[in-house]
Coordinates of C-alpha atoms and ligand atoms in Angstrom, one line a residue:
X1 CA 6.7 21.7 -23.4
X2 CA 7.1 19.1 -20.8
X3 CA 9.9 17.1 -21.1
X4 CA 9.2 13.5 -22.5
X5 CA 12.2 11.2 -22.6
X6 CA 14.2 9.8 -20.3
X7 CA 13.4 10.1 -16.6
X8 CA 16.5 9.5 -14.9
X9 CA 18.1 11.8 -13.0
X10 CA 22.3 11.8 -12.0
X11 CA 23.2 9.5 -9.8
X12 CA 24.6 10.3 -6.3
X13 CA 25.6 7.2 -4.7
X14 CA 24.3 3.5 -4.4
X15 CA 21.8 2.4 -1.9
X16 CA 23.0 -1.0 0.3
X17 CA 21.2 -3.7 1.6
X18 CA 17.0 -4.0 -0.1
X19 CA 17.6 -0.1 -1.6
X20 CA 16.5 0.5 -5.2
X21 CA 19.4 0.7 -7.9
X22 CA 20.2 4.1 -8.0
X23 CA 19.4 7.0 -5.7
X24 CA 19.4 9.7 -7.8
X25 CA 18.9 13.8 -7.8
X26 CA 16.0 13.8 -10.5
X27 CA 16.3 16.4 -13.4
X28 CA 14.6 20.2 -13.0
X29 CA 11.4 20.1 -13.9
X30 CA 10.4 22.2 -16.7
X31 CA 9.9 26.0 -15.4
X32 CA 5.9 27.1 -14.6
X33 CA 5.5 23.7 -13.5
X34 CA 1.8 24.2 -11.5
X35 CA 2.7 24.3 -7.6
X36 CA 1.4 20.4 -6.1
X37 CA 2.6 17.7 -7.2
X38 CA 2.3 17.1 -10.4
X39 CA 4.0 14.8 -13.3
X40 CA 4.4 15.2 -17.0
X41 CA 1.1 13.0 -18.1
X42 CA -1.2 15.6 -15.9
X43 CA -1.9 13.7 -12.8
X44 CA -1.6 15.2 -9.9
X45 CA -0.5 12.9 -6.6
X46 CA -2.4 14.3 -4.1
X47 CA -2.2 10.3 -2.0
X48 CA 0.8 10.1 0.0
X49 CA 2.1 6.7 1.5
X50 CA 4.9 7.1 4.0
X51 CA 6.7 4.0 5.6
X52 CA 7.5 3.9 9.3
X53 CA 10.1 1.4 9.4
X54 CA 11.1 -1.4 7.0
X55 CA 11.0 -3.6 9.9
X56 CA 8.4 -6.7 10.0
X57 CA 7.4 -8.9 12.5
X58 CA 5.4 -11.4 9.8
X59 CA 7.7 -13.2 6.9
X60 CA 4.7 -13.4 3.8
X61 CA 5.7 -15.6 1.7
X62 CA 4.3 -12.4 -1.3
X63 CA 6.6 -10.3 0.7
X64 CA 9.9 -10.9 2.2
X65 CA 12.4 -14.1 2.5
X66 CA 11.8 -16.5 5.2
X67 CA 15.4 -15.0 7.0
X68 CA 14.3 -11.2 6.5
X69 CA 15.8 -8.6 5.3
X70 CA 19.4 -7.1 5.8
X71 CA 17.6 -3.9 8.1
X72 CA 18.1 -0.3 7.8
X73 CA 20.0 1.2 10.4
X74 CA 18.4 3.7 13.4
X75 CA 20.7 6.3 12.1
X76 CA 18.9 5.8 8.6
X77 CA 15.5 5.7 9.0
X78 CA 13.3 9.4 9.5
X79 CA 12.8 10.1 12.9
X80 CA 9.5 11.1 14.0
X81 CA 10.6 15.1 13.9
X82 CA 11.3 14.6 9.9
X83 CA 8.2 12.3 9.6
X84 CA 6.2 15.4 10.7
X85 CA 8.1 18.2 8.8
X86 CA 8.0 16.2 5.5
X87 CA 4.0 15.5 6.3
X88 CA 3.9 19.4 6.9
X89 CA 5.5 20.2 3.5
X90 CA 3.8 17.6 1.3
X91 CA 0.6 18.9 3.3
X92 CA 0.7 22.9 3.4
X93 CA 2.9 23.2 0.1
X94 CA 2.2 20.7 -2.0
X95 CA -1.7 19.8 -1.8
X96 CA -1.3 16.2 -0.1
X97 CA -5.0 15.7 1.1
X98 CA -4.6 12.3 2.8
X99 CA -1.8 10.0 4.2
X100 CA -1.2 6.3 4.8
X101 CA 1.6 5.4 7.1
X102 CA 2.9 1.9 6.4
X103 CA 5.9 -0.4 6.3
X104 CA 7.5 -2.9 6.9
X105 CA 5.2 -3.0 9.9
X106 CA 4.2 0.5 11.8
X107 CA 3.4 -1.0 14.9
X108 CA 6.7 -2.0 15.4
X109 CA 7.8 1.4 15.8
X110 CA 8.0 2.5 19.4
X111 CA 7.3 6.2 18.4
X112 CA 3.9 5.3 16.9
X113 CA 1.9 7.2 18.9
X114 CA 4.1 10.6 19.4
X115 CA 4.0 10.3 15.2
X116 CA 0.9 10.6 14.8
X117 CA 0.3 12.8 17.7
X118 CA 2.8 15.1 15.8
X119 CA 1.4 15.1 12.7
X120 CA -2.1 15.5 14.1
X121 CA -0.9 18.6 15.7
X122 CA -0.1 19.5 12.7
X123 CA -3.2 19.2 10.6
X124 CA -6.3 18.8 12.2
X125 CA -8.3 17.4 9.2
X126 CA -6.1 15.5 7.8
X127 CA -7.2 11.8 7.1
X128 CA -4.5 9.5 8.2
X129 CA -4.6 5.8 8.1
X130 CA -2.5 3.0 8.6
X131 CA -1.9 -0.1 7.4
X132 CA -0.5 -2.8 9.6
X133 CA -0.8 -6.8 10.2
X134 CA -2.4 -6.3 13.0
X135 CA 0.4 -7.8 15.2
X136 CA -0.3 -6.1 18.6
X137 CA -2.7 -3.9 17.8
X138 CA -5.4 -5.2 20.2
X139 CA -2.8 -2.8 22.6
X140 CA -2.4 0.0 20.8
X141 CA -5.4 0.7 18.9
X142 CA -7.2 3.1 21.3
X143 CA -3.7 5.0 21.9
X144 CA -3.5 5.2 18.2
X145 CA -6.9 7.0 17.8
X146 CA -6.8 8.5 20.8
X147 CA -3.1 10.4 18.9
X148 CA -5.4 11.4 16.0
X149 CA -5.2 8.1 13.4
X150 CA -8.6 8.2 11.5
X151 CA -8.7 4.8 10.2
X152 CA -7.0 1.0 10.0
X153 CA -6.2 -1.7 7.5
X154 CA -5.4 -4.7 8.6
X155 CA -3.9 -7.4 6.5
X156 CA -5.7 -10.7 7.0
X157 CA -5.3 -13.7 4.0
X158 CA -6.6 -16.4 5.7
X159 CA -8.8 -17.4 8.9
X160 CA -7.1 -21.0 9.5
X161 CA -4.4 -21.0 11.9
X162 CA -2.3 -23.6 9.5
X163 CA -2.8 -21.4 6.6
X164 CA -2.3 -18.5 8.0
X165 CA 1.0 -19.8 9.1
X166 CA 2.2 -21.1 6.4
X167 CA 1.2 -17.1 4.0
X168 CA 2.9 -15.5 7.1
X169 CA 5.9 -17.9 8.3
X170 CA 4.2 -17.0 12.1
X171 CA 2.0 -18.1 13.9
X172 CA -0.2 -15.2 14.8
X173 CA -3.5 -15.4 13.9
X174 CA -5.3 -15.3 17.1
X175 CA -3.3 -11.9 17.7
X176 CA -4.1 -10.7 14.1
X177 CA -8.1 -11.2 15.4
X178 CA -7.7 -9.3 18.3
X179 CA -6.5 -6.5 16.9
X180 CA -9.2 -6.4 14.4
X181 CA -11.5 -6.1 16.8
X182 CA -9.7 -3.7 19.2
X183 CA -9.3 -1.5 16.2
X184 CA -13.1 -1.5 15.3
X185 CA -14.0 -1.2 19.1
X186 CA -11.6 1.6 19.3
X187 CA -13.0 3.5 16.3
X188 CA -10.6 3.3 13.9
X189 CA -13.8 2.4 11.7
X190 CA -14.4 1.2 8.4
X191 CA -11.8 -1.2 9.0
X192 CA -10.0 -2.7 5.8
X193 CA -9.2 -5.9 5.4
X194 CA -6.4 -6.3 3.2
X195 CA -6.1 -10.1 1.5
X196 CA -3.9 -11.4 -0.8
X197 CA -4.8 -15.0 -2.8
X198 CA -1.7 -17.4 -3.3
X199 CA -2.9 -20.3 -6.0
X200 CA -3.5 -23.6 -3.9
X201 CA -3.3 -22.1 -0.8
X202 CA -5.7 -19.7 0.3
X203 CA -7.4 -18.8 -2.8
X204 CA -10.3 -21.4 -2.3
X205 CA -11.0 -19.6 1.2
X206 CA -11.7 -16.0 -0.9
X207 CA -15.6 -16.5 -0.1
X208 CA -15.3 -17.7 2.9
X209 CA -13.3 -14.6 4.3
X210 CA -15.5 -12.5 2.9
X211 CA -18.6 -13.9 4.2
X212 CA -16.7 -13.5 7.8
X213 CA -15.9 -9.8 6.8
X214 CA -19.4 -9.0 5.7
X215 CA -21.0 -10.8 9.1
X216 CA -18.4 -8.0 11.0
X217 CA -19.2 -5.2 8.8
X218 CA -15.5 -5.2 7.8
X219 CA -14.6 -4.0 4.1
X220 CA -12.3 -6.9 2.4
X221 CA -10.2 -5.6 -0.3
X222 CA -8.4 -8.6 -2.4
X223 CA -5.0 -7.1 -3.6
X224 CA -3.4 -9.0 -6.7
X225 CA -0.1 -10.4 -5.9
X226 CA 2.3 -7.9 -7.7
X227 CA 6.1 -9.2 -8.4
X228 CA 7.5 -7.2 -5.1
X229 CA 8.7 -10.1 -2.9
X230 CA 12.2 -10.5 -1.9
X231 CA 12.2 -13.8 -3.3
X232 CA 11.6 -13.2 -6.8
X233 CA 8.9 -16.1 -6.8
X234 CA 6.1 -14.1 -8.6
X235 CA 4.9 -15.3 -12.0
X236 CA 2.1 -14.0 -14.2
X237 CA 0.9 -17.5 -15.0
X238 CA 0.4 -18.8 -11.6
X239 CA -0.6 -15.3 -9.8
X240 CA -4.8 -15.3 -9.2
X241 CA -6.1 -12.5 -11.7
X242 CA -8.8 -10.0 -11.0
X243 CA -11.4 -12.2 -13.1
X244 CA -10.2 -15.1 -11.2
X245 CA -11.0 -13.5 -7.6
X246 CA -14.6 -12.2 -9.0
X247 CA -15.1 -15.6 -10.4
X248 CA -14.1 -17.3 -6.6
X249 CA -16.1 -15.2 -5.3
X250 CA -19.7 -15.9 -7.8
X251 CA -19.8 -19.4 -6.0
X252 CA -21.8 -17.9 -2.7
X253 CA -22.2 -13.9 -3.9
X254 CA -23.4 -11.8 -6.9
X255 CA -21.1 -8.8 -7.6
X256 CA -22.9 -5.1 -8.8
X257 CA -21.3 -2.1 -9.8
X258 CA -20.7 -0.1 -6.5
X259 CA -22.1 3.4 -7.8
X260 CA -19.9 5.7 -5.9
X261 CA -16.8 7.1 -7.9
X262 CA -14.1 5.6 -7.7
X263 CA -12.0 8.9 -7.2
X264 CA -8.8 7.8 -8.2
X265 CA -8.9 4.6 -5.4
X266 CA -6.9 1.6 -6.2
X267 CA -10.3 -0.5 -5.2
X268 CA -13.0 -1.2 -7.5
X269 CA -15.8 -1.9 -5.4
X270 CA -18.5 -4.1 -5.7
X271 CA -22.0 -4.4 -4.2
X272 CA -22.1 -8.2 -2.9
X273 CA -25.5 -10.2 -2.6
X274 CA -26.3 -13.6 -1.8
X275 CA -26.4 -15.9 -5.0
X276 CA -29.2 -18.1 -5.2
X277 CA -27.8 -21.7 -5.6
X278 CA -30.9 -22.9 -7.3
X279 CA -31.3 -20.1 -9.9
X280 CA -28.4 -18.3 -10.2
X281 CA -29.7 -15.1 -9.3
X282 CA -29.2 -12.6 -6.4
X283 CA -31.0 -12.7 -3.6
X284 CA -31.2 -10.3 -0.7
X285 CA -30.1 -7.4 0.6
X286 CA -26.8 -5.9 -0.2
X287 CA -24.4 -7.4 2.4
X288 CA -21.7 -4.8 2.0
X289 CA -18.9 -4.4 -0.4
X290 CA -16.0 -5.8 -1.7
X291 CA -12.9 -4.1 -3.1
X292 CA -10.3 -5.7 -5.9
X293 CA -7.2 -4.2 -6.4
X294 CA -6.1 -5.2 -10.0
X295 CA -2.9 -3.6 -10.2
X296 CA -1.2 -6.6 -12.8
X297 CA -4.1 -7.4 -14.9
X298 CA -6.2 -3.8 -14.8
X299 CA -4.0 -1.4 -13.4
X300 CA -4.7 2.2 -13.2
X301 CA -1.7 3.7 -13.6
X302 CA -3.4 6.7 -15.7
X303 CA -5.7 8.2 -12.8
X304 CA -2.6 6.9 -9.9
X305 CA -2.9 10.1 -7.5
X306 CA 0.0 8.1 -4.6
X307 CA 3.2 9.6 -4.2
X308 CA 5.5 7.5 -1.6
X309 CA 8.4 8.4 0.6
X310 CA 10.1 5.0 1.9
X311 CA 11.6 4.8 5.7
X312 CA 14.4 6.2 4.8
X313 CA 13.2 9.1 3.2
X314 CA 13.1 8.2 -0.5
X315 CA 10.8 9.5 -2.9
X316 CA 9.1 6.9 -4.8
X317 CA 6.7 7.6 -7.7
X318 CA 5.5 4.8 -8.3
X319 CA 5.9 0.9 -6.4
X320 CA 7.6 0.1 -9.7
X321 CA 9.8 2.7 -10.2
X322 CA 13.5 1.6 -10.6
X323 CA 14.7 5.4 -9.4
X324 CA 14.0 6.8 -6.3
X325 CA 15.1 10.1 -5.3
X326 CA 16.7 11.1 -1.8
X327 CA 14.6 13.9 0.4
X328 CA 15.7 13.0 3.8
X329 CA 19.6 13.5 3.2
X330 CA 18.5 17.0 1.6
X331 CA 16.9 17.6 4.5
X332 CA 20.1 16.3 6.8
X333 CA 22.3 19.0 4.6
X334 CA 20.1 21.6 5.9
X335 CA 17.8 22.3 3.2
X336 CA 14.9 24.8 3.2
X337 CA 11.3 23.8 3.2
X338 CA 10.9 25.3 -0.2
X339 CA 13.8 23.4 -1.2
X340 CA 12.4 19.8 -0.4
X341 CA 9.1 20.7 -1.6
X342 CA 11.2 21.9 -5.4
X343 CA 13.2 18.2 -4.8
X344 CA 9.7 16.3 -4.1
X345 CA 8.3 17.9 -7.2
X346 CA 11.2 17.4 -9.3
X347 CA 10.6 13.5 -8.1
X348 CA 7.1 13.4 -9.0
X349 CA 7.0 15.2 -12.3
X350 CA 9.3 12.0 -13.8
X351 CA 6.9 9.6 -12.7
X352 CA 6.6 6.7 -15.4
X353 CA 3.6 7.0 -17.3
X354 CA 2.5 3.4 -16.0
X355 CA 4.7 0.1 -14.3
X356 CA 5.2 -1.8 -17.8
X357 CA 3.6 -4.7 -16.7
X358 CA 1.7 -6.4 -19.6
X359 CA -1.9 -7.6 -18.5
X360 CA -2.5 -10.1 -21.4
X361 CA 0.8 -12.1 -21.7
X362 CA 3.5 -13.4 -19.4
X363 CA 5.1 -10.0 -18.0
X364 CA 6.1 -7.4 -20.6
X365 CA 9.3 -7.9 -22.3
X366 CA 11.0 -4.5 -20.9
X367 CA 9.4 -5.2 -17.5
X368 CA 11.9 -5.8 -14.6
X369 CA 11.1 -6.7 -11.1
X370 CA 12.2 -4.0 -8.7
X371 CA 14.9 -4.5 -6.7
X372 CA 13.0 -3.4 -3.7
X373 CA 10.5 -5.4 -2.1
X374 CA 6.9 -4.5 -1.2
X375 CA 7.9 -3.8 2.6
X376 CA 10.9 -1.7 2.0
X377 CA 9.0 0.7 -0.1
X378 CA 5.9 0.9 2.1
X379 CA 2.8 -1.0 0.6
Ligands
LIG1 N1 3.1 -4.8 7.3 C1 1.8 -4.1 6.9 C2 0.8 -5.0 6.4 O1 1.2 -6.2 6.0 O2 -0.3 -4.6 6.3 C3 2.0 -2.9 6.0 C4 3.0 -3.0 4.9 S1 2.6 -4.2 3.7 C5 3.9 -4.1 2.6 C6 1.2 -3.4 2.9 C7 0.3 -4.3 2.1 O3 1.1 -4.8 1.0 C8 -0.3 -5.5 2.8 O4 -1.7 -5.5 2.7 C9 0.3 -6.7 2.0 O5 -0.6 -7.7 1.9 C10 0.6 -6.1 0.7 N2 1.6 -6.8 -0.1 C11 2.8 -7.1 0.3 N3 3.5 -7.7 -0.7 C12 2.7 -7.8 -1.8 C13 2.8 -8.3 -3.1 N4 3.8 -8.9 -3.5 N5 1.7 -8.1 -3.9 C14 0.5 -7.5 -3.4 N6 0.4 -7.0 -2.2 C15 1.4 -7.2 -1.4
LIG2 FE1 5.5 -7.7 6.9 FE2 3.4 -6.6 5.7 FE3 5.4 -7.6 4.2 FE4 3.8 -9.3 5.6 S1 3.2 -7.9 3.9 S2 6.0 -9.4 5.5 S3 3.3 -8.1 7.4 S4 5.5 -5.9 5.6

């Protein structure tokens, strides 16, 4: 029988600076364990979210303190060699079957390119996206497909240059734009749009960013503001719910089931037509689609198929999780593929059934925030 109690492992040592709590060797998992990586409650993370580089050009307000973050060093971040060998084993040992590089911000990583190149090499059908602000990416976005990246989400809240500024702390819009389009005109197609709504500030601008995504042909996902920022400013009461969004979004559109499966995604999508002021009713063609990502107030922790390594080579199960498990020094000491591939299993199969968050009242009672924020584990 699979173990059921706690899920802590021992701990080693004490990350510094934005680390989580307690880095930790996780407990065996029970023997005759299926290969893959699997966890106690039967799901099977087959989703895997690597960060780049804790790093961020952009200070969102939803994200990190207006002075940053106290940075990793070079020496403790994955170089692009144990990027790709951790890619290979989650890949060829484990069943990963897609990958999302992330941050902090990947763009600002030098070695980019020669990552992907590397892990491309590797793996020749392996979807691998990226999300990014968009920062410079009206440079890079043909060298980044040309390397082998298959697709892009950008991270866009807001299409005025004063509210963009003020989400962001930067004020980079126009270069955010660019790179949009360089990343469509490139082919790093569908592009993503990733938005999240801040109450009073660019929550009343929800349709009108998604009637500019729909006139591109650009997918606009709204992500609810999940308690990760560095500043501890997230409440329940004042974050914009799910029901909210889809209500915003009823004063120009009509939302309909989107019948594809939803296969594990984060996103519900929704078909969008026009609303008809005068009646109420649709009208028109379907325009596109629209994603919500409901994580607070309708999460899906029970079909969750993401397992994450952070920069620095930490395996998280979950965003929430409060234990994080060390791969990369493993891997420093030496250890054989087989061996990170037990660790990374032993990781996964203690993944918390679901974050604890309670959808119907003010935050449940044994809920505590993360220590880490949303750009040092890798969004
Ligand atoms: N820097 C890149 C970017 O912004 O796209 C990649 C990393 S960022 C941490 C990944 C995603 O997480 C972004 O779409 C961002 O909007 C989202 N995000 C950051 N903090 C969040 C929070 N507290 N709640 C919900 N989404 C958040
Ligand atoms: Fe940087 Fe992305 Fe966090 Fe914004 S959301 S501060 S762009 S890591």
């Amino acid at each position: 029988m699979p173990p059921s109690g706690s899920a802590a492992g021992s701990t080693e040592s004490s990350a510094a600076g934005s680390a989580a709590s307690g880095v930790a060797v996780p407990p065996p998992r029970p023997a005759g364990t299926p290969a893959g990586l699997w966890d106690r409650y039967g799901r099977r993370a087959t989703d895997m979210r690597l960060s780049l580089t804790d790093k961020c050009n952009l200070r969102c307000t939803y994200c990190m303190p207006a002075e940053g973050l106290e940075w990793l060093s070079k020496q403790a971040v994955m170089t692009k060699d144990e990027i790709v060998r951790i890619v290979r084993i989650g890949v060829n040992a484990l069943g990963v079957r897609e990958l999302r590089l992330t941050g902090g911000e990947p763009l600002v990583r030098a070695d980019l390119v020669d990552i992907i190149a590397g892990i491309r090499a590797d793996h020749p059908d392996l979807p691998i996206s990226m999300t990014t602000n968009g920062v410079g990416l009206d440079k890079k976005a043909a060298a980044l497909k040309a390397a082998g990246l298959t697709r892009i989400n950008v991270s866009l809240d807001s299409l005025h240059e004063e509210t963009f500024t003020k989400l962001t702390r930067r004020p980079f819009l126009d270069r955010v734009l660019a790179g949009v389009d360089a990343a469509w005109a490139a082919g790093l197609g569908p592009v993503k749009l990733n938005a999240v709504l801040m109450r009073g500030i660019n929550d009343a601008e929800s349709p009108d960013l998604l009637e500019w995504a729909l006139g591109r042909g650009y997918e606009l996902r709204f992500i609810e503001q999940m308690p990760l920022d560095a500043d501890h400013g997230w409440t329940r009461r004042n974050m914009i719910t799910a029901a909210e969004i889809r209500e915003l979004l009823s004063r120009d559109f009509m939302l309909g089931t989107d019948p594809r499966e939803r296969d594990g995604a984060p996103a519900e999508r929704f078909e969008v037509r026009r609303r008809d002021t005068a009646t109420g009713e649709a009208t028109g063609p379907v325009l596109g689609t629209v994603g919500i990502i409901a994580s607070v107030t309708e999460p899906f922790c029970s079909d969750c198929r993401r397992t994450r390594i952070t920069a620095e080579g930490k395996i998280m199960s979950c965003l929430f999780s409060r234990e994080e498990f060390d791969l990369l020094g493993l891997l420093r000491e030496g250890a054989t593929d087989d061996q990170l591939a037990s660790r990374w299993q032993d990781a996964m199969w203690v993944k918390p059934k679901a974050h604890g968050m309670d959808h119907t009242g003010l935050g449940a009672a044994d809920f505590v925030q993360p220590d880490r924020s949303m750009s040092a584990i890798g969004g």
